[in-house]
Structure formats: C-alpha cells, structure tokens
PDB file of C-alpha atoms in Angstrom:
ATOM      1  CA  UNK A   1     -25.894-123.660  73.825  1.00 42.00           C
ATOM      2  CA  UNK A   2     -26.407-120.038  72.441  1.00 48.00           C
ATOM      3  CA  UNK A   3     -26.368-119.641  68.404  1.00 47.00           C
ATOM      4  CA  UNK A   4     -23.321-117.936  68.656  1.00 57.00           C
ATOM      5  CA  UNK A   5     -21.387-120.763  70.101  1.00 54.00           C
ATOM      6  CA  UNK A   6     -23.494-123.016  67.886  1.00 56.00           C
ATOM      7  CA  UNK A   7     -21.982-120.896  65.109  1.00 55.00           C
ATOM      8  CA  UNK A   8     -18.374-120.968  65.898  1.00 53.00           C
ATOM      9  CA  UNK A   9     -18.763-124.781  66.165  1.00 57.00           C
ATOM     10  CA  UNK A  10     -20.322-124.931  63.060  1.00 56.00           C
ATOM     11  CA  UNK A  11     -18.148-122.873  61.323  1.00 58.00           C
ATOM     12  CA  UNK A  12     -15.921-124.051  58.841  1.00 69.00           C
ATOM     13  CA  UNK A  13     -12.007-124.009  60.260  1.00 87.00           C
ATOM     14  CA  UNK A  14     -11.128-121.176  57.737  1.00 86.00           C
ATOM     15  CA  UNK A  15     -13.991-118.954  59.583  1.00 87.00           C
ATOM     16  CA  UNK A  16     -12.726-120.287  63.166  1.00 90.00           C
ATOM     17  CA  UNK A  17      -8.959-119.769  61.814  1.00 92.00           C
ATOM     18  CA  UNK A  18      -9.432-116.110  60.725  1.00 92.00           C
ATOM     19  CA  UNK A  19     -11.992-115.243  64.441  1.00 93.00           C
ATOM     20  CA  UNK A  20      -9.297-117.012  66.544  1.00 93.00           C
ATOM     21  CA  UNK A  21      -5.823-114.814  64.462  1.00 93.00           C
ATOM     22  CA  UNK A  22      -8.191-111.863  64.622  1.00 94.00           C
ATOM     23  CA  UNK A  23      -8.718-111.751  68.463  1.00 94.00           C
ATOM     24  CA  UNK A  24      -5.255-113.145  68.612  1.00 94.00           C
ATOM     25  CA  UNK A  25      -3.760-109.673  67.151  1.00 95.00           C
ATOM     26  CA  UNK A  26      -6.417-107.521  69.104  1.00 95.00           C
ATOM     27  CA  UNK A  27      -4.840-109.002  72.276  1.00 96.00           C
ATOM     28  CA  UNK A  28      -1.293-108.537  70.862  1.00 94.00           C
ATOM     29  CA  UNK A  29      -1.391-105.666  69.251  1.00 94.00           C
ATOM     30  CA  UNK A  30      -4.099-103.777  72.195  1.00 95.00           C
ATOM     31  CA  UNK A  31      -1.726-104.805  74.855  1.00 95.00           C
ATOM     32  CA  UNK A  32       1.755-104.047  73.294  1.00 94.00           C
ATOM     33  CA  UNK A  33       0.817-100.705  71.813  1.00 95.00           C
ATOM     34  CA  UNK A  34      -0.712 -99.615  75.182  1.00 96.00           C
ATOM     35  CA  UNK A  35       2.368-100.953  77.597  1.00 95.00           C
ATOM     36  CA  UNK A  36       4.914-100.081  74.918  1.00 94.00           C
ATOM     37  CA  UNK A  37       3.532 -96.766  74.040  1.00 95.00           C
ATOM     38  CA  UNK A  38       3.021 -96.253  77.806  1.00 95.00           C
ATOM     39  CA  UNK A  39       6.468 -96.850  78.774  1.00 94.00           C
ATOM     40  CA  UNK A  40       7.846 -94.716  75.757  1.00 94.00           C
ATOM     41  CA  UNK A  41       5.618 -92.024  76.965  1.00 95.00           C
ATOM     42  CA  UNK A  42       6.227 -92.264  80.145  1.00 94.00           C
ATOM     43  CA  UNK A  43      10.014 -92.457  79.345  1.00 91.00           C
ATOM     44  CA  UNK A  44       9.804 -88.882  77.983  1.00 90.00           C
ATOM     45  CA  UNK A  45       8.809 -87.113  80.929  1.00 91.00           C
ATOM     46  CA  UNK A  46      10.340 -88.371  83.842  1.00 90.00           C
ATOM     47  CA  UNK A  47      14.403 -90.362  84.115  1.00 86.00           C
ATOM     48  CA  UNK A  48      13.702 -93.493  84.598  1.00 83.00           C
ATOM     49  CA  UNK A  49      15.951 -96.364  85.580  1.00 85.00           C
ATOM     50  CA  UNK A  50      15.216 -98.063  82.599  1.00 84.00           C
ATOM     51  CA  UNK A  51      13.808 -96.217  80.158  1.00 83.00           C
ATOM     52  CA  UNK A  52      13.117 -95.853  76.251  1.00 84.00           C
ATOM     53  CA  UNK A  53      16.707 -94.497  75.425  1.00 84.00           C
ATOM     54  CA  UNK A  54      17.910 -97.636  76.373  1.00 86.00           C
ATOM     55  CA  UNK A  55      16.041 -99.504  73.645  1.00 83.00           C
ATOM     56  CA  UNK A  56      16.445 -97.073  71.205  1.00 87.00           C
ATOM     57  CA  UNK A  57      18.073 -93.069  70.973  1.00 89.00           C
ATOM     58  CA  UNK A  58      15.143 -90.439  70.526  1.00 91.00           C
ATOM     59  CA  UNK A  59      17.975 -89.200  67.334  1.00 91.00           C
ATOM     60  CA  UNK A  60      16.617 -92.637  65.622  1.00 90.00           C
ATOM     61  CA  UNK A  61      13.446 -90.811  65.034  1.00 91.00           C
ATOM     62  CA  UNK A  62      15.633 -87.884  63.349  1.00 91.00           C
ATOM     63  CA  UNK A  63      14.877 -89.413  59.329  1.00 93.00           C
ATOM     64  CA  UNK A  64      11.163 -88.234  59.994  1.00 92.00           C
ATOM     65  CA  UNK A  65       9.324 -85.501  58.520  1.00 94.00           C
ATOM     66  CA  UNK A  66       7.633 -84.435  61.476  1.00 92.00           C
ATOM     67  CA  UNK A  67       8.510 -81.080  63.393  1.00 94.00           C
ATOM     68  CA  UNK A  68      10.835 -81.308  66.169  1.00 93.00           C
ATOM     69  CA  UNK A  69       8.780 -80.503  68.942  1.00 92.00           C
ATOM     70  CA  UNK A  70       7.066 -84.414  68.141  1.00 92.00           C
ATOM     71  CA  UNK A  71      10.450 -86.294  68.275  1.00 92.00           C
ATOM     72  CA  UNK A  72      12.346 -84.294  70.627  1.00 93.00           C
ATOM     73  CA  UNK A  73      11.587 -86.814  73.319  1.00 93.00           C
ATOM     74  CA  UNK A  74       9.624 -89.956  73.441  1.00 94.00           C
ATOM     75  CA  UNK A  75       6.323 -88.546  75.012  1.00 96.00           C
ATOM     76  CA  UNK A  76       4.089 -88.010  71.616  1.00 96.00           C
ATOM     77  CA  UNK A  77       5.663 -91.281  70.101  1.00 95.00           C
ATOM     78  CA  UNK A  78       4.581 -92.808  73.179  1.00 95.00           C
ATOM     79  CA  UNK A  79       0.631 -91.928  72.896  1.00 97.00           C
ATOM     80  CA  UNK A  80       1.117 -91.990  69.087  1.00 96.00           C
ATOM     81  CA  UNK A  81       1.407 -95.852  69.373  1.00 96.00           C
ATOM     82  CA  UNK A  82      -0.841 -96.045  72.008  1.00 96.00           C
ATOM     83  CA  UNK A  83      -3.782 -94.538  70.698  1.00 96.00           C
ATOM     84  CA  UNK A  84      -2.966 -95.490  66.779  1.00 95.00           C
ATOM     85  CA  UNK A  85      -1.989 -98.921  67.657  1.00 95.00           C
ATOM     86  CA  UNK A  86      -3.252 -99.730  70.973  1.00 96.00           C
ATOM     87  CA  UNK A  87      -6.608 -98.115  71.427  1.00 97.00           C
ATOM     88  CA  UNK A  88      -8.836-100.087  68.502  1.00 97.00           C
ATOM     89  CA  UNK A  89      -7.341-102.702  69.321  1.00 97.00           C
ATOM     90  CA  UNK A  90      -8.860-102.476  73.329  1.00 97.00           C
ATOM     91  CA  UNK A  91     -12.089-101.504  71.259  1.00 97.00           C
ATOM     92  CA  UNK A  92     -12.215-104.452  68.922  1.00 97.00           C
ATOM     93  CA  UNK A  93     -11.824-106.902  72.465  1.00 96.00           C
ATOM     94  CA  UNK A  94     -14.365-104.855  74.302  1.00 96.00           C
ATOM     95  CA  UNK A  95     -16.769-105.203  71.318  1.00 96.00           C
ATOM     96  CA  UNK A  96     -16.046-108.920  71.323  1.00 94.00           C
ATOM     97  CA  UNK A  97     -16.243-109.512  74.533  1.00 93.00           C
ATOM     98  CA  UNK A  98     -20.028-107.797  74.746  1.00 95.00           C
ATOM     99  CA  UNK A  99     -20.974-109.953  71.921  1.00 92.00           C
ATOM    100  CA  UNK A 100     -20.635-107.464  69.231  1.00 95.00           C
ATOM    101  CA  UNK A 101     -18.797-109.662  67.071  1.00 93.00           C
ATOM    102  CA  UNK A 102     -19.583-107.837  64.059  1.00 94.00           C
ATOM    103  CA  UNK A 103     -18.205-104.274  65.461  1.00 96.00           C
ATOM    104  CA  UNK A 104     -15.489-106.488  67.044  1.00 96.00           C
ATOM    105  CA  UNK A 105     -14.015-107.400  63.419  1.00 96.00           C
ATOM    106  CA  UNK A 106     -14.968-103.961  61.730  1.00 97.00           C
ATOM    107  CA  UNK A 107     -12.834-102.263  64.374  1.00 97.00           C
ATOM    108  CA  UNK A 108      -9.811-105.105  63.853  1.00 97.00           C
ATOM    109  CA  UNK A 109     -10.017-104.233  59.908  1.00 97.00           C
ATOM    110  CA  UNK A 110      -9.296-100.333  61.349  1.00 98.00           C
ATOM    111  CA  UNK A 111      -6.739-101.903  63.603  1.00 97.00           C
ATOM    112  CA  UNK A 112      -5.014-103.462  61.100  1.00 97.00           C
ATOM    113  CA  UNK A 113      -5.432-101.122  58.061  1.00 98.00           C
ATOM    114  CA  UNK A 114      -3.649 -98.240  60.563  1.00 97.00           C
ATOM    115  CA  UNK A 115      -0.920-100.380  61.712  1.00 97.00           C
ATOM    116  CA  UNK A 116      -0.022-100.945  57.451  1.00 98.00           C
ATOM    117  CA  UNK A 117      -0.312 -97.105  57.191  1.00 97.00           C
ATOM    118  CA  UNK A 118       1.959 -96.835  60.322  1.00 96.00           C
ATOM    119  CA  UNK A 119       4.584 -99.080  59.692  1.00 97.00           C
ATOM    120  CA  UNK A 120       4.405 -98.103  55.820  1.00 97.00           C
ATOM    121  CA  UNK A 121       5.337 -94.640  56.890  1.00 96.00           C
ATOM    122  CA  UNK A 122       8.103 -96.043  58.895  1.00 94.00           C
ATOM    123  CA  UNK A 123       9.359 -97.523  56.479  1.00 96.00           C
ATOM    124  CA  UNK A 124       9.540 -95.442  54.159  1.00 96.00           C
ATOM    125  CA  UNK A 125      12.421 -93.525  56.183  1.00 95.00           C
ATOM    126  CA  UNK A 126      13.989 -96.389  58.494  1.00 93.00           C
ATOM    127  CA  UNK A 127      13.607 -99.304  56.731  1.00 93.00           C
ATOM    128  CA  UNK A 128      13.609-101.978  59.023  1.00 93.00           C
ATOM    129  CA  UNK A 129      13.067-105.533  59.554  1.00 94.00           C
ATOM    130  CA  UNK A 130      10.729-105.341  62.724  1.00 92.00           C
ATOM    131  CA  UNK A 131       8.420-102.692  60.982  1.00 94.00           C
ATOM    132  CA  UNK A 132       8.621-105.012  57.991  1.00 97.00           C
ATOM    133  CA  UNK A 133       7.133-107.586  60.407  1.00 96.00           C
ATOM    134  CA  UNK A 134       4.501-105.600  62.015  1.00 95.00           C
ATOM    135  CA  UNK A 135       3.474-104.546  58.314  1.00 97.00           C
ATOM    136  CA  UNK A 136       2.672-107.777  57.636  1.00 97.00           C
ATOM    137  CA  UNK A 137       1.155-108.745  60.742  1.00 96.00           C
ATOM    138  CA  UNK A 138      -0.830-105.874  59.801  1.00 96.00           C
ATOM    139  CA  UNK A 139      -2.275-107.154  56.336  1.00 98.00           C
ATOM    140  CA  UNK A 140      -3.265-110.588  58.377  1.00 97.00           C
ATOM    141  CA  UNK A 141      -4.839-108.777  61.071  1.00 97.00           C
ATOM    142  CA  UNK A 142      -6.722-106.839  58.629  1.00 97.00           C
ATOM    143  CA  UNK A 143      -7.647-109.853  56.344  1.00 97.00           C
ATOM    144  CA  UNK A 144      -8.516-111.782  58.886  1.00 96.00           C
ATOM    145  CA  UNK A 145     -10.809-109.810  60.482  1.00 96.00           C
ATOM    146  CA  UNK A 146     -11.780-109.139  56.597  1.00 96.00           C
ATOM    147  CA  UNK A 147     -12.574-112.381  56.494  1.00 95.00           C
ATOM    148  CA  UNK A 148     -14.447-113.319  60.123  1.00 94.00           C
ATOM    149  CA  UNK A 149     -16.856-110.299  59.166  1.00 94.00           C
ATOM    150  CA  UNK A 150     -17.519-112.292  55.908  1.00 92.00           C
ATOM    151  CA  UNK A 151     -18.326-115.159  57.447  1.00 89.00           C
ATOM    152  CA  UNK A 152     -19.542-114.197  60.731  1.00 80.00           C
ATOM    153  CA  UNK A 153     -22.311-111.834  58.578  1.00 70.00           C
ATOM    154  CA  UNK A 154     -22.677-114.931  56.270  1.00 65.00           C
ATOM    155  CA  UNK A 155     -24.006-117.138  59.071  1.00 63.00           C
ATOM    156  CA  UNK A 156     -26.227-114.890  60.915  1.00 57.00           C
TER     157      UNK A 156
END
C-alpha cells in the first residue's frame, strides 16, 4: 500500500469528505463548463439543429455591461465558461490524477473562488436561482478543497 492510500484511509472522514466533494466538483464543474461552453460556442458560429437559442435567447445576456461585440452571439460566452469554469477544473483532475494532490486542491480553491466571482457578477444583473446555486456550489468547492489542502499538507 503506498502512503498516500495509507493516508486517505487514515484520514479522518471530514478530510476524506472534503478530497472526495472536491474531486467531485472538479469532475462536475471541468466537464460541464467544457461541453456546455463548447456547445454555446459552437452554437454561435454555425445553425445548428439544436442549438443555444433554444435554451436561452442571446438578448438574455442584454442586462450586462460588456460591449456588444461579446454578447452579440454565443461564441465568447461559450469559451468564457469554458476556460473560466471548465479549464482549472481539467487542471485540478490532471494534477490529481499524477499524484499532485497538493496542486490538485490549490487549483480547485482557483476553481471555485472564479466560479463565486462568476456567478456573483451574474447575479448582480440577472438574478437567478441556478446562478444562486452554482454560487454556492462554488463556496463548497472552494472550502473544500480549502480544507483537503489543510489536511492533506497536515499529514504529509
């Protein structure tokens, strides 16, 4: 058995509660930022059967301050999420999946501490219920990769 496994079984279930939400919301968050933000993206340059519109107008995104040439079709919300959202997320699993636990959790604090500022900013002009929910999710993720950090550093 390698210390690290020895560690996670010694851990105490706070410290294996906090590792296991933390690569929970990597996974989550990594994957549905990059699909999402892909198919938003994607839904901006080409007609698609199915695409973006159909979930939500591109006039929803109206109430922001940001110049038109950023909302005037999905494309730059599109690799907004995915690289805000979706990208240290797919760094945080990579890290954790070479054994770089440590880096693994520093890069889900980022993760989470740019989805708050993301769905703060949302908002802040279209109050909402799902952003509410991702802004939440987005103080666990960061607290409990906060916390795995702690412990995981504490044990070492």
């Amino acid at each position: 058995m390698t210390t690290t496994a020895r560690q996670e079984r010694n851990a105490p279930s706070l410290a294996r509660v906090s590792r296991g939400f933390a690569l929970l919301m990597n996974w989550f968050d990594g994957v549905c930022s990059i699909v999402c933000g892909g198919f938003m993206a994607l839904s901006g340059l080409v007609a698609l059967p199915v695409s973006w519109n159909d979930v939500m107008p591109i006039e929803f995104l109206g109430v922001l301050p940001l110049p038109e040439p950023l909302i005037a079709t999905w494309f730059w919300p599109g690799v907004a999420l995915a690289l805000v959202n979706g990208a240290p997320n797919i760094v945080a699993l990579a890290m954790r999946f070479r054994g770089k636990r440590a880096a693994s959790y520093r890069w889900g604090i980022a993760a989470g501490v740019l989805l708050i500022a993301w769905t703060a900013f949302e908002l802040a002009f279209m109050p909402n219920g799902l952003s509410a929910f991702y802004l939440a999710l987005g103080v666990l993720q960061a607290a409990a990769s906060w916390h795995a950090l702690r412990t995981w550093e504490d044990a070492a």
